[in-house]
Amino acid sequence: MRLAIAACLFIAGGVIEHVRHKAEEAREYADANQGLLVAMVKSHGEPADGADAQPVSDVTEARRVRDELSSRLSHQPPLPDLNSLGWSLKTAAVRPLQGAVAARITFAHGDRHATLFSLPRFALTGATDGHTYDLIVDGHPISGYVTADGVHCIVGDAATPLADITALRKHLQQL
């Protein structure tokens, strides 16, 4: 019986340490990339058709949008198709963001908005293939993931729960 209790305590301690380590890793990642994350939040709140934007003229078909953006970038952004989750594609453009050239794709769901930023991997410090993150920056939910050549982050309105933005990220990862 004592051995079983000791084993349970050992396992519980390991789980707690793992969770603590993951939380610390997320904080370090956010701290190292704070400038870029804040720039994404700021850009999310600005009009999509800024002077430095190179818009995609026809956003009616998600594959065409992705292909056009890919031809302009050094990486392939995700397929911007969130229709099955009730989010419609509104705009797409290539824009500079914190020293990188990024795809900026906006979606709407009723009065809520989300912006997908797709950047080259070098833009984020500590970006490793397969890494995901879910953060709140300046009150805005951000969920992102890293692929071999890019970093793809979704920023939501401050009133949108992080869980909703994380669901959008997970959907994009599966496409």
CSV table of C-alpha atoms in Angstrom, one decimal:
chain,number,residue,atom,x,y,z
A,1,MET,CA,0.0,0.0,0.0
A,2,ARG,CA,2.8,2.4,0.9
A,3,LEU,CA,4.6,1.6,-2.3
A,4,ALA,CA,1.4,2.4,-4.3
A,5,ILE,CA,0.9,5.7,-2.5
A,6,ALA,CA,4.6,6.6,-3.1
A,7,ALA,CA,4.3,5.7,-6.8
A,8,CYS,CA,1.1,7.9,-7.1
A,9,LEU,CA,2.9,10.8,-5.5
A,10,PHE,CA,5.9,10.4,-7.7
A,11,ILE,CA,3.7,10.4,-10.8
A,12,ALA,CA,1.7,13.3,-9.7
A,13,GLY,CA,4.9,15.3,-9.0
A,14,GLY,CA,6.1,14.5,-12.5
A,15,VAL,CA,2.8,15.7,-14.0
A,16,ILE,CA,2.9,18.9,-12.0
A,17,GLU,CA,6.5,19.6,-13.0
A,18,HIS,CA,5.6,19.0,-16.7
A,19,VAL,CA,2.7,21.4,-16.5
A,20,ARG,CA,4.9,24.0,-14.7
A,21,HIS,CA,7.6,23.6,-17.3
A,22,LYS,CA,5.2,24.1,-20.2
A,23,ALA,CA,3.7,27.2,-18.6
A,24,GLU,CA,7.2,28.6,-18.1
A,25,GLU,CA,8.2,27.8,-21.7
A,26,ALA,CA,5.1,29.7,-23.0
A,27,ARG,CA,6.0,32.7,-20.9
A,28,GLU,CA,9.5,32.7,-22.2
A,29,TYR,CA,8.3,32.4,-25.8
A,30,ALA,CA,5.9,35.3,-25.3
A,31,ASP,CA,8.5,37.5,-23.7
A,32,ALA,CA,11.1,36.8,-26.5
A,33,ASN,CA,8.5,37.7,-29.1
A,34,GLN,CA,6.6,40.4,-27.4
A,35,GLY,CA,7.3,43.1,-30.0
A,36,LEU,CA,6.0,41.0,-32.9
A,37,LEU,CA,3.0,39.8,-30.9
A,38,VAL,CA,2.0,43.4,-30.0
A,39,ALA,CA,2.5,44.4,-33.7
A,40,MET,CA,0.1,41.6,-34.7
A,41,VAL,CA,-2.5,42.8,-32.2
A,42,LYS,CA,-2.1,46.4,-33.5
A,43,SER,CA,-2.3,45.4,-37.1
A,44,HIS,CA,-5.4,43.3,-36.3
A,45,GLY,CA,-7.1,46.5,-35.2
A,46,GLU,CA,-6.2,48.5,-38.3
A,47,PRO,CA,-7.9,48.5,-41.7
A,48,ALA,CA,-6.7,45.7,-43.9
A,49,ASP,CA,-6.1,48.0,-46.9
A,50,GLY,CA,-3.3,50.1,-45.5
A,51,ALA,CA,-0.9,52.0,-47.8
A,52,ASP,CA,1.7,49.2,-47.6
A,53,ALA,CA,-0.7,46.4,-48.4
A,54,GLN,CA,-0.5,44.4,-51.6
A,55,PRO,CA,-4.0,43.0,-51.7
A,56,VAL,CA,-5.3,39.9,-53.3
A,57,SER,CA,-8.1,41.1,-55.5
A,58,ASP,CA,-10.4,38.1,-55.5
A,59,VAL,CA,-10.9,36.3,-52.2
A,60,THR,CA,-13.9,34.2,-53.2
A,61,GLU,CA,-11.9,30.9,-53.3
A,62,ALA,CA,-9.5,30.0,-50.5
A,63,ARG,CA,-7.2,27.8,-52.6
A,64,ARG,CA,-6.6,30.7,-55.1
A,65,VAL,CA,-5.9,33.1,-52.2
A,66,ARG,CA,-3.4,30.7,-50.7
A,67,ASP,CA,-1.7,30.1,-54.1
A,68,GLU,CA,-1.4,33.8,-54.8
A,69,LEU,CA,0.0,34.6,-51.4
A,70,SER,CA,2.4,31.7,-51.7
A,71,SER,CA,3.7,33.1,-55.0
A,72,ARG,CA,4.5,36.4,-53.2
A,73,LEU,CA,6.1,34.9,-50.1
A,74,SER,CA,9.0,32.8,-49.1
A,75,HIS,CA,6.7,30.2,-47.5
A,76,GLN,CA,3.2,28.8,-47.9
A,77,PRO,CA,0.4,30.2,-45.7
A,78,PRO,CA,-2.3,27.8,-44.5
A,79,LEU,CA,-5.4,27.3,-46.6
A,80,PRO,CA,-7.6,30.2,-45.4
A,81,ASP,CA,-10.8,28.2,-45.2
A,82,LEU,CA,-12.8,28.6,-42.0
A,83,ASN,CA,-16.3,28.5,-43.6
A,84,SER,CA,-17.2,25.2,-41.8
A,85,LEU,CA,-16.7,27.0,-38.5
A,86,GLY,CA,-18.9,30.0,-39.6
A,87,TRP,CA,-16.0,32.4,-40.4
A,88,SER,CA,-16.0,34.0,-43.8
A,89,LEU,CA,-12.9,35.2,-45.6
A,90,LYS,CA,-12.9,39.0,-46.1
A,91,THR,CA,-9.5,40.2,-47.2
A,92,ALA,CA,-6.0,39.0,-48.0
A,93,ALA,CA,-2.8,40.9,-48.6
A,94,VAL,CA,0.9,40.8,-48.3
A,95,ARG,CA,2.3,43.4,-45.9
A,96,PRO,CA,5.5,44.1,-44.0
A,97,LEU,CA,5.3,43.4,-40.3
A,98,GLN,CA,8.2,43.9,-37.9
A,99,GLY,CA,10.9,43.4,-40.5
A,100,ALA,CA,9.3,40.4,-42.2
A,101,VAL,CA,6.9,40.1,-45.2
A,102,ALA,CA,3.7,38.5,-44.0
A,103,ALA,CA,0.3,37.4,-45.3
A,104,ARG,CA,-2.5,39.2,-43.5
A,105,ILE,CA,-5.9,37.4,-44.0
A,106,THR,CA,-9.0,38.7,-42.3
A,107,PHE,CA,-12.1,36.7,-41.4
A,108,ALA,CA,-15.5,37.7,-39.9
A,109,HIS,CA,-18.1,35.9,-38.0
A,110,GLY,CA,-21.1,38.2,-37.2
A,111,ASP,CA,-19.5,41.2,-35.5
A,112,ARG,CA,-16.4,39.3,-34.5
A,113,HIS,CA,-13.1,39.5,-36.5
A,114,ALA,CA,-10.0,37.4,-36.6
A,115,THR,CA,-6.7,38.0,-38.5
A,116,LEU,CA,-4.4,35.3,-39.7
A,117,PHE,CA,-0.8,36.3,-40.0
A,118,SER,CA,1.5,34.0,-41.8
A,119,LEU,CA,5.2,34.9,-41.5
A,120,PRO,CA,8.5,33.3,-42.4
A,121,ARG,CA,9.9,31.1,-39.5
A,122,PHE,CA,12.8,33.5,-38.8
A,123,ALA,CA,10.3,36.2,-37.6
A,124,LEU,CA,9.7,34.5,-34.2
A,125,THR,CA,12.4,33.7,-31.8
A,126,GLY,CA,12.5,30.1,-30.7
A,127,ALA,CA,10.1,28.9,-33.4
A,128,THR,CA,10.5,25.2,-33.8
A,129,ASP,CA,8.6,23.0,-36.2
A,130,GLY,CA,5.4,21.6,-34.6
A,131,HIS,CA,5.4,24.1,-31.8
A,132,THR,CA,1.9,25.6,-30.9
A,133,TYR,CA,1.0,28.5,-28.6
A,134,ASP,CA,-2.1,30.1,-27.2
A,135,LEU,CA,-1.6,33.4,-25.5
A,136,ILE,CA,-3.4,36.6,-24.5
A,137,VAL,CA,-1.5,39.8,-25.6
A,138,ASP,CA,-2.9,43.2,-24.7
A,139,GLY,CA,-6.2,41.6,-24.1
A,140,HIS,CA,-6.4,39.8,-27.5
A,141,PRO,CA,-6.3,36.1,-27.9
A,142,ILE,CA,-3.5,34.8,-30.2
A,143,SER,CA,-3.1,31.1,-31.2
A,144,GLY,CA,-0.4,30.0,-33.5
A,145,TYR,CA,1.6,27.1,-34.8
A,146,VAL,CA,5.0,26.6,-36.5
A,147,THR,CA,5.7,24.6,-39.7
A,148,ALA,CA,9.0,23.8,-41.4
A,149,ASP,CA,9.0,27.2,-43.2
A,150,GLY,CA,6.4,29.4,-41.5
A,151,VAL,CA,4.7,30.7,-38.4
A,152,HIS,CA,0.9,31.1,-38.6
A,153,CYS,CA,-0.8,33.2,-35.9
A,154,ILE,CA,-4.5,34.0,-35.5
A,155,VAL,CA,-5.4,37.1,-33.5
A,156,GLY,CA,-8.9,37.7,-32.3
A,157,ASP,CA,-10.9,40.6,-31.0
A,158,ALA,CA,-10.5,41.2,-27.3
A,159,ALA,CA,-14.1,39.9,-26.6
A,160,THR,CA,-13.4,36.6,-28.4
A,161,PRO,CA,-12.5,33.8,-26.0
A,162,LEU,CA,-9.0,32.3,-26.5
A,163,ALA,CA,-10.6,28.8,-26.8
A,164,ASP,CA,-12.5,30.0,-29.9
A,165,ILE,CA,-9.3,31.3,-31.6
A,166,THR,CA,-7.5,28.1,-30.6
A,167,ALA,CA,-10.2,26.1,-32.3
A,168,LEU,CA,-9.6,28.2,-35.5
A,169,ARG,CA,-5.9,27.5,-35.3
A,170,LYS,CA,-6.5,23.7,-34.9
A,171,HIS,CA,-8.8,23.7,-37.9
A,172,LEU,CA,-6.2,25.5,-40.1
A,173,GLN,CA,-3.6,23.0,-39.0
A,174,GLN,CA,-5.7,20.1,-40.2
A,175,LEU,CA,-6.3,21.5,-43.7
